[in-house]
Amino acid sequence: MSFFSDPRWGEALAHLPDYLGNHVRVSVTALALGLVVSLPLAIAARNHRAIRGALLGFASIVQTVPGLALLALFYPLLLALAALSLAWFGAGFSAFGFLPAVLALALYSMLPVLRNTITGLGGVDPAIREAAEGVGMTPLQSLFQVELPLALPVMMAGIRTAAVWVIGTATLSTPIGQTSLGNYIFAGLQTQNWVFVLFGCLAAAMLALAVDQLLALIEAGIRHRSRLRVLAGGIGIATLVAATLVPQTARAPSGIIVGAKTFAEQYVLSALVAQRLRAAGFSAGSREGLGSNVIFEALAAGDIDVYVDYSGTLWANQLQRADIRPRAELLAELKATLAHRNITLLGELGFENAYALVMPRRRAEALGIRGIADLASHAATMSMAADYEFFSRPEWAGLQKAYGLKFRTQRQMQPDFMYAAAASGEVDVIAGYTSDGLIAKYDLVVLEDTRHAIPPYDAIMLLAPKRAGDEALRAALTPLLGSIDIATMREANLRAAGGDGASSPDAVARWLWDKVGKR
Amino acid sequence: MQISPLIAFAHVGKSFGGGRGTQAVRAVDDVSLEIAEGEFLVIVGGSGSGKTTLLRLANRLIDADQGQITVEGDDVRSVDPIQLRRRIGYVFQSGGLFPHFSVSGNIGITPKLIGTPPDEIAARVDELLDLVRLDRALYRDRFPHELSGGQRQRVGVARALAARPRIVLMDEPFGALDPLTRDALGDDYRELHRKLGLTTVMITHDMTEALLLADRIAVMRGGKLLAQGTPAQLSRSEDPYVGELLRTPRRQAERLNALLPRGSAA
């Protein structure tokens, strides 16, 4: 099969109107908001050195915050604001997706616009400013007829930089619930679908280039006083925006929104849920690649309707509990607590995706390591790797306390690469996930947790408050409960990591249903 | 003969700086000077003499600290500075043309600000181009960067005259031009001054230029007005600096007379 006949190209293309449209919408809105805020600020600050310094300093600091963090910060902030607004004015708003993305990206766009506007206005020859005064212009006439037109080429260069930054950074708005070209990249990275990753990167780069070139055309038009070029550039941008608005208005808002976090199992399960819903006659859409905290709050706020979470995750993150309870007890308490927030815990899917310490089978056998307890005496000479959050999670503190573990080195890694790193001996032990298919693929072994330091992580289906009484929805989802055992999920996950046409979440979800639906 | 002056400075003073530990500079120090209607006054002085500051005080590009300035009988503090500037023509050093406006856009700017209808402005622009001896059709739509220094300054003069002012202020208008262009422009402007009945205040550091153009000359140094009068009156001044300023053109004239005897090609 040649590279280009890979069916995933077609699948990627099918998502393009939705992803590109959302990407353009969020970028253009953010850029417009950024301009509306930055331009007056820069104009007001141009003659005040202290304000100018403070503004540029602020914008520079914003710039040093990594894009992903900035986007993620706006979510809890808006969530709190939405709660306040609901309490005070009786009307809330969605803190999910579009709004936090627009605000964070608008902040991100400010530095180049502020800097170039201030530089451009400051670069106007004082003799020309004086001439404007001398011929009898008011300060406003001088600003609009002389200073701004003369500064415009420099300002346009800043706007171009801002546009390219915003379009690039908008790919990071996927985890806070804003669909963008980043959906390709996040999904592709998690499911080892390099076609998606490549497609997403290319699409974002081409969009950025196209917008940059159109703005360059306008800039050249201004510089050379060519109305034609300004008009052509303006029409180009307007066409781009209009074209991306068409599919949105044509498509009815889809019924049930299924959420998925940022890893392969979640993509497969959300595809499975969506397929079952469609089979039951619902219209179903999805919001994928959401951050772990974002997805729960999105469900609570009704921005998504259903998703699969894990009992231990909610226990630690949402209930803020550090103690560990036996499985049934934990589930019961979780169910009761969630019910207070009107969230329905529909039931378990039948498998667990818990953290587990994992190492190569041969090495474990050679060293006589069966469980984590046996590992303790070797740990001082060993290195360990885990995902980005594990070392700051209560499970790790619990493990260290229960077994007295102390490794020589600890590293953080992209989860997909961890297993291969363990298999190749680059690290000795990893904190893997029990349902991960790569454990079998690389001949790794899960070390037994005899002292129960790690809480249970049953996969559980959650429903949003507004869907609590939807019997048809419950009926459509109930067949999934208790149907997926750990071996089946591991195999599904392995298939999802296959890196070929049959490994798309949709294809794996169909395979999974074929396997479990008959039971 | 004695008429009320069109512009009058009475004990005018202006200081700059003085904030944050720097010494305040008295740019203009107790200057009293009257300019009669129709007069061509040239203010001569070196750099830092306060001549440019004095000129800008007249149309309130700068506001005075002390004394009183009247223009056409009004105390300038009592009139709106924007309106004041619109009725006084101002020619800037090396043109001060707006680079993004065409020649006609530059010339027509003050009428446009006042709200003159566009067709009237267009007619006025053509009239002014004739007046400053620039070909209408050839120059109307050009941009400043497409003009020579002399042409730019002609446009600058046309712009100053566009709103039919009675007074024109000129800030070293011909300083950056080559001698031939400078001479031609000086003569042409002097003719315009006479024909249109203007009152002109021009500043320059060049005494020769002042002597050739002015009805009356004022000499400034260190913010003070040292002397004023017709060239003949000035030549009788006992001030050593004024004498020094006059020595150069005199010596040049003598040497030129010796070098270029009458009847030669020049």
Tab-separated table of N, CA, C and O in Angstrom, chain A residues 127-128 130-139 141 145-146 149-150 225, chain B residues 56 61 82 85-86 92 96-101 109-110 112-113 143 159:
chain	number	residue	atom	x	y	z
A	127	ALA	N	9.334	66.142	12.282
A	127	ALA	CA	9.085	67.298	11.409
A	127	ALA	C	7.725	67.167	10.722
A	127	ALA	O	7.022	68.157	10.512
A	128	ILE	N	7.341	65.924	10.385
A	128	ILE	CA	6.047	65.701	9.729
A	128	ILE	C	4.914	65.913	10.734
A	128	ILE	O	3.880	66.510	10.418
A	130	GLU	N	5.040	67.871	13.249
A	130	GLU	CA	4.972	69.307	13.482
A	130	GLU	C	4.265	70.007	12.320
A	130	GLU	O	3.466	70.923	12.528
A	131	ALA	N	4.539	69.523	11.100
A	131	ALA	CA	3.877	70.103	9.932
A	131	ALA	C	2.367	69.903	10.028
A	131	ALA	O	1.587	70.798	9.701
A	132	ALA	N	1.957	68.707	10.530
A	132	ALA	CA	0.523	68.436	10.684
A	132	ALA	C	-0.095	69.452	11.636
A	132	ALA	O	-1.190	69.965	11.408
A	133	GLU	N	0.636	69.745	12.709
A	133	GLU	CA	0.157	70.729	13.679
A	133	GLU	C	0.133	72.116	13.027
A	133	GLU	O	-0.820	72.874	13.182
A	134	GLY	N	1.190	72.391	12.267
A	134	GLY	CA	1.346	73.720	11.669
A	134	GLY	C	0.287	74.055	10.630
A	134	GLY	O	-0.113	75.207	10.504
A	135	VAL	N	-0.184	73.054	9.874
A	135	VAL	CA	-1.214	73.351	8.872
A	135	VAL	C	-2.594	73.431	9.517
A	135	VAL	O	-3.590	73.657	8.838
A	136	GLY	N	-2.676	73.188	10.836
A	136	GLY	CA	-3.933	73.390	11.535
A	136	GLY	C	-4.711	72.118	11.817
A	136	GLY	O	-5.927	72.156	11.960
A	137	MET	N	-4.022	70.976	11.906
A	137	MET	CA	-4.743	69.744	12.252
A	137	MET	C	-4.923	69.655	13.764
A	137	MET	O	-4.058	70.055	14.528
A	138	THR	N	-6.069	69.100	14.180
A	138	THR	CA	-6.258	68.786	15.594
A	138	THR	C	-5.436	67.524	15.885
A	138	THR	O	-5.052	66.809	14.949
A	139	PRO	N	-5.174	67.219	17.154
A	139	PRO	CA	-4.414	65.994	17.454
A	139	PRO	C	-5.036	64.746	16.824
A	139	PRO	O	-4.325	63.867	16.331
A	141	GLN	N	-6.945	64.633	14.072
A	141	GLN	CA	-6.728	64.679	12.618
A	141	GLN	C	-5.296	64.274	12.298
A	141	GLN	O	-5.042	63.534	11.356
A	145	GLN	N	-4.954	61.176	9.973
A	145	GLN	CA	-4.608	61.529	8.596
A	145	GLN	C	-3.113	61.414	8.321
A	145	GLN	O	-2.706	61.235	7.178
A	146	VAL	N	-2.300	61.528	9.370
A	146	VAL	CA	-0.855	61.540	9.130
A	146	VAL	C	-0.129	60.404	9.845
A	146	VAL	O	0.507	59.562	9.213
A	149	PRO	N	-1.529	56.557	9.054
A	149	PRO	CA	-1.205	56.114	7.691
A	149	PRO	C	0.301	55.893	7.487
A	149	PRO	O	0.698	54.941	6.821
A	150	LEU	N	1.120	56.745	8.104
A	150	LEU	CA	2.563	56.589	7.919
A	150	LEU	C	3.096	55.386	8.711
A	150	LEU	O	4.078	54.761	8.314
A	225	ARG	N	0.579	52.398	-2.205
A	225	ARG	CA	-0.665	53.114	-2.479
A	225	ARG	C	-1.429	52.470	-3.625
A	225	ARG	O	-1.892	53.133	-4.533
B	56	ARG	N	7.598	80.257	16.322
B	56	ARG	CA	6.545	79.306	16.704
B	56	ARG	C	5.596	79.855	17.760
B	56	ARG	O	4.470	79.369	17.882
B	61	LEU	N	2.519	77.142	18.071
B	61	LEU	CA	3.111	75.801	18.079
B	61	LEU	C	3.793	75.625	19.425
B	61	LEU	O	4.008	74.514	19.909
B	82	ILE	N	-5.848	75.964	17.035
B	82	ILE	CA	-6.093	75.282	15.755
B	82	ILE	C	-6.577	76.297	14.718
B	82	ILE	O	-6.076	76.343	13.584
B	85	ARG	N	-3.761	78.653	13.640
B	85	ARG	CA	-2.816	78.071	12.676
B	85	ARG	C	-3.420	77.977	11.280
B	85	ARG	O	-2.711	78.069	10.288
B	86	ARG	N	-4.747	77.766	11.235
B	86	ARG	CA	-5.383	77.636	9.921
B	86	ARG	C	-5.425	78.967	9.178
B	86	ARG	O	-5.591	78.987	7.966
B	92	PHE	N	7.747	75.170	6.278
B	92	PHE	CA	8.700	74.459	7.127
B	92	PHE	C	10.049	74.295	6.443
B	92	PHE	O	10.137	74.286	5.208
B	96	GLY	N	8.562	69.880	4.813
B	96	GLY	CA	7.630	69.303	5.767
B	96	GLY	C	6.384	68.776	5.085
B	96	GLY	O	5.290	68.783	5.649
B	97	LEU	N	6.532	68.295	3.834
B	97	LEU	CA	5.366	67.770	3.109
B	97	LEU	C	4.991	66.400	3.654
B	97	LEU	O	5.841	65.655	4.137
B	98	PHE	N	3.695	66.067	3.578
B	98	PHE	CA	3.253	64.746	4.002
B	98	PHE	C	3.581	63.742	2.902
B	98	PHE	O	3.049	63.842	1.793
B	99	PRO	N	4.433	62.751	3.206
B	99	PRO	CA	4.926	61.862	2.145
B	99	PRO	C	3.832	60.995	1.526
B	99	PRO	O	3.989	60.515	0.410
B	100	HIS	N	2.729	60.783	2.260
B	100	HIS	CA	1.680	59.908	1.732
B	100	HIS	C	0.589	60.688	1.017
B	100	HIS	O	-0.400	60.105	0.581
B	101	PHE	N	0.743	62.024	0.919
B	101	PHE	CA	-0.205	62.839	0.166
B	101	PHE	C	0.437	63.262	-1.143
B	101	PHE	O	1.636	63.546	-1.177
B	109	ILE	N	-4.523	70.786	1.901
B	109	ILE	CA	-4.856	70.237	3.225
B	109	ILE	C	-5.587	71.235	4.123
B	109	ILE	O	-6.617	70.902	4.711
B	110	THR	N	-5.079	72.464	4.215
B	110	THR	CA	-5.736	73.407	5.133
B	110	THR	C	-7.153	73.762	4.667
B	110	THR	O	-8.086	73.706	5.479
B	112	LYS	N	-9.082	71.845	3.112
B	112	LYS	CA	-9.871	70.646	3.392
B	112	LYS	C	-10.249	70.599	4.873
B	112	LYS	O	-11.376	70.261	5.227
B	113	LEU	N	-9.298	70.958	5.735
B	113	LEU	CA	-9.569	70.952	7.177
B	113	LEU	C	-10.652	71.974	7.531
B	113	LEU	O	-11.460	71.759	8.430
B	143	PHE	N	4.032	62.608	-6.002
B	143	PHE	CA	4.239	62.509	-4.560
B	143	PHE	C	5.545	63.197	-4.190
B	143	PHE	O	6.445	63.324	-5.035
B	159	ARG	N	1.307	75.391	-0.222
B	159	ARG	CA	0.474	74.872	0.866
B	159	ARG	C	0.197	75.971	1.905
B	159	ARG	O	-0.912	76.099	2.410
